[in-house]
PDB file of C-alpha atoms and ligand atoms in Angstrom:
ATOM      1  CA  UNK E   3      36.488 109.295 -12.019  1.00 66.00           C
ATOM      2  CA  UNK E   4      40.061 108.401 -12.908  1.00 67.00           C
ATOM      3  CA  UNK E   5      39.141 104.721 -12.716  1.00 68.00           C
ATOM      4  CA  UNK E   6      36.192 105.254 -15.023  1.00 63.00           C
ATOM      5  CA  UNK E   7      38.386 106.941 -17.614  1.00 61.00           C
ATOM      6  CA  UNK E   8      40.881 104.100 -17.458  1.00 62.00           C
ATOM      7  CA  UNK E   9      38.133 101.522 -17.890  1.00 59.00           C
ATOM      8  CA  UNK E  10      36.745 103.420 -20.871  1.00 57.00           C
ATOM      9  CA  UNK E  11      40.195 103.660 -22.427  1.00 56.00           C
ATOM     10  CA  UNK E  12      40.789  99.935 -22.025  1.00 55.00           C
ATOM     11  CA  UNK E  13      37.391  99.144 -23.544  1.00 54.00           C
ATOM     12  CA  UNK E  14      38.045 101.416 -26.514  1.00 49.00           C
ATOM     13  CA  UNK E  15      41.486 100.006 -27.210  1.00 49.00           C
ATOM     14  CA  UNK E  16      40.330  96.394 -27.044  1.00 46.00           C
ATOM     15  CA  UNK E  17      37.462  97.039 -29.429  1.00 44.00           C
ATOM     16  CA  UNK E  18      39.906  98.795 -31.733  1.00 43.00           C
ATOM     17  CA  UNK E  19      42.091  95.693 -31.719  1.00 43.00           C
ATOM     18  CA  UNK E  20      39.079  93.469 -32.270  1.00 42.00           C
ATOM     19  CA  UNK E  21      38.100  95.525 -35.304  1.00 42.00           C
ATOM     20  CA  UNK E  22      41.562  94.814 -36.782  1.00 47.00           C
ATOM     21  CA  UNK E  23      41.495  94.235 -40.533  1.00 60.00           C
ATOM     22  CA  UNK E  24      37.801  94.966 -40.656  1.00 71.00           C
ATOM     23  CA  UNK E  25      36.676  91.704 -42.219  1.00 87.00           C
ATOM     24  CA  UNK E  26      33.642  90.051 -40.621  1.00 92.00           C
ATOM     25  CA  UNK E  27      34.368  87.350 -38.043  1.00 96.00           C
ATOM     26  CA  UNK E  28      33.291  83.784 -38.693  1.00 96.00           C
ATOM     27  CA  UNK E  29      32.002  81.813 -35.767  1.00 96.00           C
ATOM     28  CA  UNK E  30      33.674  78.759 -34.319  1.00 97.00           C
ATOM     29  CA  UNK E  31      31.711  76.089 -32.488  1.00 96.00           C
ATOM     30  CA  UNK E  32      33.157  75.748 -29.010  1.00 95.00           C
ATOM     31  CA  UNK E  33      32.376  72.540 -27.136  1.00 93.00           C
ATOM     32  CA  UNK E  34      34.753  71.786 -24.271  1.00 89.00           C
ATOM     33  CA  UNK E  35      32.899  68.525 -23.623  1.00 87.00           C
ATOM     34  CA  UNK E  36      33.904  67.197 -27.049  1.00 93.00           C
ATOM     35  CA  UNK E  37      37.056  65.264 -26.102  1.00 92.00           C
ATOM     36  CA  UNK E  38      37.697  63.960 -29.625  1.00 95.00           C
ATOM     37  CA  UNK E  39      37.733  67.505 -30.992  1.00 96.00           C
ATOM     38  CA  UNK E  40      40.021  68.688 -28.168  1.00 95.00           C
ATOM     39  CA  UNK E  41      42.403  65.788 -28.825  1.00 94.00           C
ATOM     40  CA  UNK E  42      42.601  66.609 -32.525  1.00 96.00           C
ATOM     41  CA  UNK E  43      43.096  70.273 -31.645  1.00 96.00           C
ATOM     42  CA  UNK E  44      45.949  69.376 -29.283  1.00 95.00           C
ATOM     43  CA  UNK E  45      47.639  67.463 -32.085  1.00 95.00           C
ATOM     44  CA  UNK E  46      47.418  70.435 -34.460  1.00 96.00           C
ATOM     45  CA  UNK E  47      48.655  72.759 -31.748  1.00 95.00           C
ATOM     46  CA  UNK E  48      51.802  70.809 -30.861  1.00 93.00           C
ATOM     47  CA  UNK E  49      52.565  70.041 -34.504  1.00 92.00           C
ATOM     48  CA  UNK E  50      51.945  73.440 -36.041  1.00 95.00           C
ATOM     49  CA  UNK E  51      52.172  76.094 -33.331  1.00 95.00           C
ATOM     50  CA  UNK E  52      54.373  74.977 -30.476  1.00 91.00           C
ATOM     51  CA  UNK E  53      57.562  75.406 -32.491  1.00 86.00           C
ATOM     52  CA  UNK E  54      57.212  79.178 -32.193  1.00 92.00           C
ATOM     53  CA  UNK E  55      54.551  79.837 -29.541  1.00 93.00           C
ATOM     54  CA  UNK E  56      54.596  78.568 -25.991  1.00 92.00           C
ATOM     55  CA  UNK E  57      51.585  77.827 -23.801  1.00 92.00           C
ATOM     56  CA  UNK E  58      53.326  77.945 -20.466  1.00 89.00           C
ATOM     57  CA  UNK E  59      50.208  77.868 -18.346  1.00 87.00           C
ATOM     58  CA  UNK E  60      49.218  74.437 -19.568  1.00 89.00           C
ATOM     59  CA  UNK E  61      51.027  71.399 -18.154  1.00 89.00           C
ATOM     60  CA  UNK E  62      51.203  68.286 -20.329  1.00 91.00           C
ATOM     61  CA  UNK E  63      50.074  66.136 -17.404  1.00 90.00           C
ATOM     62  CA  UNK E  64      47.065  68.344 -16.858  1.00 87.00           C
ATOM     63  CA  UNK E  65      46.154  68.235 -20.508  1.00 91.00           C
ATOM     64  CA  UNK E  66      46.398  64.440 -20.542  1.00 91.00           C
ATOM     65  CA  UNK E  67      44.030  64.205 -17.609  1.00 88.00           C
ATOM     66  CA  UNK E  68      41.492  66.656 -18.987  1.00 88.00           C
ATOM     67  CA  UNK E  69      41.522  65.260 -22.507  1.00 89.00           C
ATOM     68  CA  UNK E  70      41.515  61.626 -21.395  1.00 88.00           C
ATOM     69  CA  UNK E  71      44.878  60.850 -23.026  1.00 90.00           C
ATOM     70  CA  UNK E  72      47.146  58.483 -21.080  1.00 88.00           C
ATOM     71  CA  UNK E  73      50.543  59.858 -19.919  1.00 88.00           C
ATOM     72  CA  UNK E  74      52.299  57.375 -22.239  1.00 87.00           C
ATOM     73  CA  UNK E  75      50.389  58.611 -25.249  1.00 87.00           C
ATOM     74  CA  UNK E  76      50.973  62.246 -24.284  1.00 89.00           C
ATOM     75  CA  UNK E  77      54.711  61.612 -24.175  1.00 86.00           C
ATOM     76  CA  UNK E  78      54.683  59.617 -27.379  1.00 82.00           C
ATOM     77  CA  UNK E  79      52.427  61.783 -29.526  1.00 82.00           C
ATOM     78  CA  UNK E  80      52.387  65.258 -28.093  1.00 86.00           C
ATOM     79  CA  UNK E  81      55.785  65.984 -26.570  1.00 86.00           C
ATOM     80  CA  UNK E  82      58.687  66.692 -28.886  1.00 77.00           C
ATOM     81  CA  UNK E  83      60.870  69.211 -27.156  1.00 68.00           C
ATOM     82  CA  UNK E  84      62.360  67.104 -24.373  1.00 74.00           C
ATOM     83  CA  UNK E  85      60.231  68.381 -21.511  1.00 81.00           C
ATOM     84  CA  UNK E  86      58.918  66.396 -18.574  1.00 84.00           C
ATOM     85  CA  UNK E  87      55.237  65.589 -18.346  1.00 84.00           C
ATOM     86  CA  UNK E  88      54.732  67.997 -15.436  1.00 83.00           C
ATOM     87  CA  UNK E  89      56.212  70.909 -17.392  1.00 85.00           C
ATOM     88  CA  UNK E  90      54.219  73.634 -19.065  1.00 86.00           C
ATOM     89  CA  UNK E  91      54.329  73.891 -22.848  1.00 87.00           C
ATOM     90  CA  UNK E  92      57.519  75.820 -23.453  1.00 85.00           C
ATOM     91  CA  UNK E  93      59.562  76.153 -26.619  1.00 81.00           C
ATOM     92  CA  UNK E  94      63.229  75.785 -27.381  1.00 70.00           C
ATOM     93  CA  UNK E  95      63.476  78.946 -29.492  1.00 76.00           C
ATOM     94  CA  UNK E  96      65.104  81.865 -27.729  1.00 76.00           C
ATOM     95  CA  UNK E  97      63.326  85.201 -27.646  1.00 76.00           C
ATOM     96  CA  UNK E  98      66.336  86.925 -29.237  1.00 78.00           C
ATOM     97  CA  UNK E  99      66.360  84.557 -32.230  1.00 82.00           C
ATOM     98  CA  UNK E 100      62.618  84.868 -32.654  1.00 83.00           C
ATOM     99  CA  UNK E 101      62.923  88.601 -32.887  1.00 82.00           C
ATOM    100  CA  UNK E 102      65.693  88.329 -35.422  1.00 83.00           C
ATOM    101  CA  UNK E 103      63.660  85.933 -37.594  1.00 84.00           C
ATOM    102  CA  UNK E 104      60.178  87.414 -37.332  1.00 83.00           C
ATOM    103  CA  UNK E 105      60.782  90.985 -36.204  1.00 83.00           C
ATOM    104  CA  UNK E 106      58.530  90.262 -33.218  1.00 86.00           C
ATOM    105  CA  UNK E 107      58.380  87.662 -30.526  1.00 88.00           C
ATOM    106  CA  UNK E 108      55.602  85.099 -31.071  1.00 92.00           C
ATOM    107  CA  UNK E 109      53.419  85.624 -27.976  1.00 93.00           C
ATOM    108  CA  UNK E 110      52.554  82.891 -25.478  1.00 93.00           C
ATOM    109  CA  UNK E 111      49.167  81.520 -26.524  1.00 95.00           C
ATOM    110  CA  UNK E 112      47.876  80.241 -23.148  1.00 92.00           C
ATOM    111  CA  UNK E 113      45.302  82.975 -22.830  1.00 91.00           C
ATOM    112  CA  UNK E 114      44.912  84.212 -26.402  1.00 94.00           C
ATOM    113  CA  UNK E 115      41.527  82.555 -26.882  1.00 94.00           C
ATOM    114  CA  UNK E 116      40.305  84.547 -23.910  1.00 91.00           C
ATOM    115  CA  UNK E 117      41.816  87.873 -24.902  1.00 93.00           C
ATOM    116  CA  UNK E 118      40.963  87.691 -28.622  1.00 95.00           C
ATOM    117  CA  UNK E 119      37.905  85.449 -28.529  1.00 95.00           C
ATOM    118  CA  UNK E 120      37.341  82.126 -30.297  1.00 97.00           C
ATOM    119  CA  UNK E 121      35.739  83.665 -33.402  1.00 97.00           C
ATOM    120  CA  UNK E 122      38.648  86.044 -33.873  1.00 97.00           C
ATOM    121  CA  UNK E 123      41.124  83.146 -33.681  1.00 98.00           C
ATOM    122  CA  UNK E 124      39.106  80.998 -36.055  1.00 98.00           C
ATOM    123  CA  UNK E 125      38.869  83.797 -38.610  1.00 98.00           C
ATOM    124  CA  UNK E 126      42.539  84.716 -38.178  1.00 98.00           C
ATOM    125  CA  UNK E 127      43.705  81.162 -38.901  1.00 98.00           C
ATOM    126  CA  UNK E 128      41.629  81.076 -42.082  1.00 98.00           C
ATOM    127  CA  UNK E 129      42.624  84.516 -43.371  1.00 97.00           C
ATOM    128  CA  UNK E 130      46.170  84.156 -44.685  1.00 98.00           C
ATOM    129  CA  UNK E 131      46.538  85.104 -48.356  1.00 97.00           C
ATOM    130  CA  UNK E 132      49.304  85.517 -50.920  1.00 97.00           C
ATOM    131  CA  UNK E 133      51.013  88.907 -50.731  1.00 97.00           C
ATOM    132  CA  UNK E 134      54.455  89.029 -52.351  1.00 95.00           C
ATOM    133  CA  UNK E 135      55.244  92.347 -50.674  1.00 95.00           C
ATOM    134  CA  UNK E 136      55.413  90.656 -47.258  1.00 95.00           C
ATOM    135  CA  UNK E 137      58.593  88.966 -45.956  1.00 91.00           C
ATOM    136  CA  UNK E 138      56.988  85.480 -45.906  1.00 93.00           C
ATOM    137  CA  UNK E 139      54.950  86.020 -49.080  1.00 95.00           C
ATOM    138  CA  UNK E 140      51.659  86.057 -47.152  1.00 97.00           C
ATOM    139  CA  UNK E 141      49.518  88.588 -45.363  1.00 97.00           C
ATOM    140  CA  UNK E 142      46.459  88.210 -43.165  1.00 97.00           C
ATOM    141  CA  UNK E 143      43.098  89.819 -43.926  1.00 96.00           C
ATOM    142  CA  UNK E 144      42.188  90.075 -40.236  1.00 96.00           C
ATOM    143  CA  UNK E 145      45.645  91.017 -38.934  1.00 96.00           C
ATOM    144  CA  UNK E 146      47.260  93.128 -41.705  1.00 95.00           C
ATOM    145  CA  UNK E 147      51.070  92.984 -41.927  1.00 93.00           C
ATOM    146  CA  UNK E 148      51.218  90.138 -39.406  1.00 93.00           C
ATOM    147  CA  UNK E 149      54.700  88.815 -38.657  1.00 92.00           C
ATOM    148  CA  UNK E 150      53.574  85.185 -38.727  1.00 95.00           C
ATOM    149  CA  UNK E 151      54.131  82.971 -41.791  1.00 95.00           C
ATOM    150  CA  UNK E 152      51.244  80.828 -43.077  1.00 97.00           C
ATOM    151  CA  UNK E 153      52.264  77.717 -41.163  1.00 96.00           C
ATOM    152  CA  UNK E 154      49.130  75.814 -42.208  1.00 97.00           C
ATOM    153  CA  UNK E 155      49.692  76.245 -45.934  1.00 97.00           C
ATOM    154  CA  UNK E 156      50.325  72.535 -46.479  1.00 96.00           C
ATOM    155  CA  UNK E 157      46.850  71.798 -45.096  1.00 97.00           C
ATOM    156  CA  UNK E 158      44.869  74.733 -46.455  1.00 98.00           C
ATOM    157  CA  UNK E 159      46.839  75.563 -49.577  1.00 97.00           C
ATOM    158  CA  UNK E 160      47.293  79.194 -50.534  1.00 97.00           C
ATOM    159  CA  UNK E 161      44.518  81.740 -50.824  1.00 98.00           C
ATOM    160  CA  UNK E 162      44.346  84.749 -53.091  1.00 97.00           C
ATOM    161  CA  UNK E 163      42.463  87.926 -52.249  1.00 96.00           C
ATOM    162  CA  UNK E 164      39.584  89.172 -54.395  1.00 96.00           C
ATOM    163  CA  UNK E 165      39.076  92.911 -53.968  1.00 94.00           C
ATOM    164  CA  UNK E 166      36.113  95.239 -54.248  1.00 92.00           C
ATOM    165  CA  UNK E 167      35.615  98.991 -54.098  1.00 92.00           C
ATOM    166  CA  UNK E 168      33.476 100.424 -51.360  1.00 90.00           C
ATOM    167  CA  UNK E 169      32.282 103.998 -51.167  1.00 90.00           C
ATOM    168  CA  UNK E 170      32.252 105.544 -47.729  1.00 86.00           C
ATOM    169  CA  UNK E 171      29.806 108.232 -46.594  1.00 87.00           C
ATOM    170  CA  UNK E 172      32.043 111.106 -47.658  1.00 89.00           C
ATOM    171  CA  UNK E 173      32.236 109.777 -51.216  1.00 89.00           C
ATOM    172  CA  UNK E 174      35.796 108.445 -51.166  1.00 91.00           C
ATOM    173  CA  UNK E 175      36.284 105.039 -52.689  1.00 92.00           C
ATOM    174  CA  UNK E 176      38.488 102.459 -50.979  1.00 89.00           C
ATOM    175  CA  UNK E 177      39.571  99.087 -52.250  1.00 90.00           C
ATOM    176  CA  UNK E 178      39.061  96.381 -49.649  1.00 90.00           C
ATOM    177  CA  UNK E 179      39.249  92.604 -49.570  1.00 93.00           C
ATOM    178  CA  UNK E 180      35.956  91.087 -50.655  1.00 93.00           C
ATOM    179  CA  UNK E 181      36.818  87.450 -50.104  1.00 94.00           C
ATOM    180  CA  UNK E 182      39.646  84.939 -50.156  1.00 96.00           C
ATOM    181  CA  UNK E 183      39.649  82.090 -52.651  1.00 96.00           C
ATOM    182  CA  UNK E 184      41.901  79.063 -52.888  1.00 97.00           C
ATOM    183  CA  UNK E 185      44.612  79.610 -55.504  1.00 97.00           C
ATOM    184  CA  UNK E 186      46.674  76.507 -54.777  1.00 96.00           C
ATOM    185  CA  UNK E 187      44.942  73.626 -53.012  1.00 96.00           C
ATOM    186  CA  UNK E 188      46.508  71.989 -49.980  1.00 97.00           C
ATOM    187  CA  UNK E 189      46.037  68.531 -48.491  1.00 97.00           C
ATOM    188  CA  UNK E 190      42.592  69.383 -47.123  1.00 98.00           C
ATOM    189  CA  UNK E 191      39.524  70.664 -48.890  1.00 97.00           C
ATOM    190  CA  UNK E 192      37.791  73.745 -47.517  1.00 96.00           C
ATOM    191  CA  UNK E 193      35.379  71.837 -45.296  1.00 97.00           C
ATOM    192  CA  UNK E 194      38.093  69.668 -43.789  1.00 98.00           C
ATOM    193  CA  UNK E 195      40.271  72.695 -43.101  1.00 98.00           C
ATOM    194  CA  UNK E 196      37.380  74.542 -41.428  1.00 98.00           C
ATOM    195  CA  UNK E 197      36.770  71.525 -39.203  1.00 98.00           C
ATOM    196  CA  UNK E 198      40.485  71.293 -38.352  1.00 98.00           C
ATOM    197  CA  UNK E 199      40.643  74.978 -37.417  1.00 98.00           C
ATOM    198  CA  UNK E 200      37.517  74.587 -35.340  1.00 98.00           C
ATOM    199  CA  UNK E 201      39.206  71.763 -33.409  1.00 98.00           C
ATOM    200  CA  UNK E 202      42.321  73.877 -32.947  1.00 98.00           C
ATOM    201  CA  UNK E 203      40.352  76.863 -31.651  1.00 98.00           C
ATOM    202  CA  UNK E 204      38.316  74.562 -29.417  1.00 97.00           C
ATOM    203  CA  UNK E 205      41.586  73.304 -27.930  1.00 96.00           C
ATOM    204  CA  UNK E 206      42.957  76.823 -27.514  1.00 96.00           C
ATOM    205  CA  UNK E 207      39.765  77.815 -25.705  1.00 95.00           C
ATOM    206  CA  UNK E 208      40.234  74.835 -23.397  1.00 94.00           C
ATOM    207  CA  UNK E 209      43.863  75.955 -22.870  1.00 91.00           C
ATOM    208  CA  UNK E 210      42.693  79.183 -21.308  1.00 88.00           C
ATOM    209  CA  UNK E 211      40.326  77.316 -19.024  1.00 82.00           C
ATOM    210  CA  UNK E 212      42.209  74.876 -16.734  1.00 66.00           C
ATOM    211  CA  UNK E 213      43.076  77.588 -14.249  1.00 63.00           C
ATOM    212  CA  UNK E 214      39.417  78.480 -14.068  1.00 65.00           C
ATOM    213  CA  UNK E 215      38.291  74.855 -13.815  1.00 64.00           C
ATOM    214  CA  UNK E 216      40.833  74.321 -11.040  1.00 68.00           C
ATOM    215  CA  UNK E 217      39.462  77.336  -9.151  1.00 71.00           C
ATOM    216  CA  UNK E 218      35.921  76.055  -9.490  1.00 71.00           C
ATOM    217  CA  UNK E 219      36.899  72.592  -8.250  1.00 73.00           C
ATOM    218  CA  UNK E 220      38.692  74.112  -5.264  1.00 79.00           C
ATOM    219  CA  UNK E 221      35.718  76.363  -4.546  1.00 82.00           C
ATOM    220  CA  UNK E 222      33.476  73.314  -4.345  1.00 83.00           C
ATOM    221  CA  UNK E 223      35.833  71.578  -1.921  1.00 86.00           C
ATOM    222  CA  UNK E 224      35.988  74.630   0.343  1.00 88.00           C
ATOM    223  CA  UNK E 225      32.197  74.907   0.457  1.00 89.00           C
ATOM    224  CA  UNK E 226      31.900  71.207   1.297  1.00 90.00           C
ATOM    225  CA  UNK E 227      34.451  71.637   4.110  1.00 90.00           C
ATOM    226  CA  UNK E 228      32.568  74.610   5.548  1.00 92.00           C
ATOM    227  CA  UNK E 229      29.322  72.648   5.385  1.00 93.00           C
ATOM    228  CA  UNK E 230      30.790  69.703   7.331  1.00 93.00           C
ATOM    229  CA  UNK E 231      32.283  72.055   9.935  1.00 93.00           C
ATOM    230  CA  UNK E 232      28.908  73.713  10.335  1.00 93.00           C
ATOM    231  CA  UNK E 233      27.262  70.384  11.207  1.00 94.00           C
ATOM    232  CA  UNK E 234      30.036  69.513  13.677  1.00 93.00           C
ATOM    233  CA  UNK E 235      29.804  72.902  15.376  1.00 92.00           C
ATOM    234  CA  UNK E 236      26.050  72.652  15.559  1.00 93.00           C
ATOM    235  CA  UNK E 237      26.204  69.393  17.507  1.00 91.00           C
ATOM    236  CA  UNK E 238      29.092  70.655  19.642  1.00 91.00           C
ATOM    237  CA  UNK E 239      27.059  73.687  20.589  1.00 90.00           C
ATOM    238  CA  UNK E 240      24.078  71.492  21.455  1.00 89.00           C
ATOM    239  CA  UNK E 241      26.330  69.320  23.604  1.00 88.00           C
ATOM    240  CA  UNK E 242      27.818  72.282  25.485  1.00 87.00           C
ATOM    241  CA  UNK E 243      24.549  74.021  26.194  1.00 88.00           C
ATOM    242  CA  UNK E 244      22.642  70.860  27.105  1.00 86.00           C
ATOM    243  CA  UNK E 245      23.175  71.185  30.868  1.00 81.00           C
ATOM    244  CA  UNK E 246      22.754  74.944  31.059  1.00 77.00           C
ATOM    245  CA  UNK E 247      19.113  75.099  29.956  1.00 65.00           C
TER     246      UNK E 247
HETATM  247  C1  LIG I1720      57.171  80.129 -37.557  1.00 90.97           C
HETATM  248  C2  LIG I1720      56.755  80.644 -36.296  1.00 90.97           C
HETATM  249  C3  LIG I1720      55.278  80.599 -35.971  1.00 90.97           C
HETATM  250  C4  LIG I1720      54.455  79.502 -35.968  1.00 90.97           C
HETATM  251  C5  LIG I1720      54.837  78.065 -36.271  1.00 90.97           C
HETATM  252  C6  LIG I1720      53.158  79.964 -35.540  1.00 90.97           C
HETATM  253  N1  LIG I1720      53.182  81.305 -35.301  1.00 90.97           N
HETATM  254 FE1  LIG I1720      51.652  82.434 -34.604  1.00 90.97          FE
HETATM  255  N2  LIG I1720      52.835  84.072 -34.650  1.00 90.97           N
HETATM  256  C7  LIG I1720      54.159  84.104 -35.007  1.00 90.97           C
HETATM  257  C8  LIG I1720      54.653  85.456 -34.888  1.00 90.97           C
HETATM  258  C9  LIG I1720      56.070  85.922 -35.192  1.00 90.97           C
HETATM  259  C10 LIG I1720      53.569  86.244 -34.411  1.00 90.97           C
HETATM  260  C11 LIG I1720      53.568  87.725 -34.080  1.00 90.97           C
HETATM  261  C12 LIG I1720      52.919  88.423 -35.217  1.00 90.97           C
HETATM  262  C13 LIG I1720      52.853  89.912 -35.052  1.00 90.97           C
HETATM  263  O1  LIG I1720      52.617  90.406 -33.945  1.00 90.97           O
HETATM  264  O2  LIG I1720      53.025  90.570 -36.072  1.00 90.97           O
HETATM  265  C14 LIG I1720      52.432  85.341 -34.289  1.00 90.97           C
HETATM  266  C15 LIG I1720      51.176  85.735 -33.874  1.00 90.97           C
HETATM  267  C16 LIG I1720      50.118  84.890 -33.634  1.00 90.97           C
HETATM  268  C17 LIG I1720      48.827  85.303 -33.136  1.00 90.97           C
HETATM  269  C18 LIG I1720      48.396  86.702 -32.801  1.00 90.97           C
HETATM  270  C19 LIG I1720      48.580  86.902 -31.338  1.00 90.97           C
HETATM  271  C20 LIG I1720      48.037  88.222 -30.902  1.00 90.97           C
HETATM  272  O3  LIG I1720      47.106  88.211 -30.124  1.00 90.97           O
HETATM  273  O4  LIG I1720      48.576  89.239 -31.337  1.00 90.97           O
HETATM  274  C21 LIG I1720      48.074  84.174 -33.012  1.00 90.97           C
HETATM  275  C22 LIG I1720      46.650  84.068 -32.511  1.00 90.97           C
HETATM  276  C23 LIG I1720      48.892  83.076 -33.460  1.00 90.97           C
HETATM  277  N3  LIG I1720      50.113  83.535 -33.830  1.00 90.97           N
HETATM  278  C24 LIG I1720      48.447  81.781 -33.500  1.00 90.97           C
HETATM  279  C25 LIG I1720      49.191  80.729 -33.995  1.00 90.97           C
HETATM  280  C26 LIG I1720      48.704  79.377 -34.100  1.00 90.97           C
HETATM  281  C27 LIG I1720      47.320  78.911 -33.645  1.00 90.97           C
HETATM  282  C28 LIG I1720      49.687  78.646 -34.649  1.00 90.97           C
HETATM  283  C29 LIG I1720      49.625  77.176 -35.034  1.00 90.97           C
HETATM  284  C30 LIG I1720      48.658  76.841 -36.059  1.00 90.97           C
HETATM  285  C31 LIG I1720      50.823  79.522 -34.879  1.00 90.97           C
HETATM  286  N4  LIG I1720      50.483  80.783 -34.467  1.00 90.97           N
HETATM  287  C32 LIG I1720      52.058  79.131 -35.411  1.00 90.97           C
HETATM  288  C33 LIG I1720      54.923  83.032 -35.413  1.00 90.97           C
HETATM  289  C34 LIG I1720      54.470  81.736 -35.543  1.00 90.97           C
END
């Protein structure tokens, strides 16, 4: 019974988090077989996210192998913080400084695509808008009062919120965000930015996977080993019992 209550509590709290800012989620197209998309996503991730967030569970060497990027190119294009290729993706920023600068510690993103879901991430990355009342001048429609600045503003530009009034069942009227529109264009148009964010989310989904892929590979090897042993034992048994019958 106690277990059941705990499970229910966990389910409720995670759906509460998922509900977040209450704007509808947009769907990302996840295709872990699309190496070109994963490579572009990796580039965005190391250039725009890795300065604050780590992804400790992913080793550079592993990423190179999975994404078909040679170790030389990984070192040249994707490693900036002086790590070795067999290291996980760590950052140089100290937790104490991060807290001083942002009020919160930017979380490790290794498993975020799994915990939040790809659509949540995709929508989150596209939902920053101008809000002068916030410390960095931006807020997020999906994650209100987020402590993260709009680090992709040079690509996306800046969005402005358009509001609407909605009446709830009890007759009270609330003002909510209707949509976000570009107020200052960035280097990419809307379509290009959507595609870039899709690549980034695709990569982050991959990031949560290697451990699983490793487990599956190992599982296959173990089964193969058991199968071979079975054949050997079968013939051994036949050999031993041959003279007894
Ligand atoms: C300048 C530092 C900085 C950079 C760069 C940055 N972030 Fe953040 N990010 C933060 C901080 C701080 C938080 C914590 C926000 C909070 O909890 O209020 C955060 C939170 C998040 C969250 C929410 C995590 C959760 O589950 O609560 C996600 C997802 C995220 N960042 C993704 C990204 C991605 C993807 C990039 C690269 C495009 C990126 N961030 C770049 C500082 C940064």
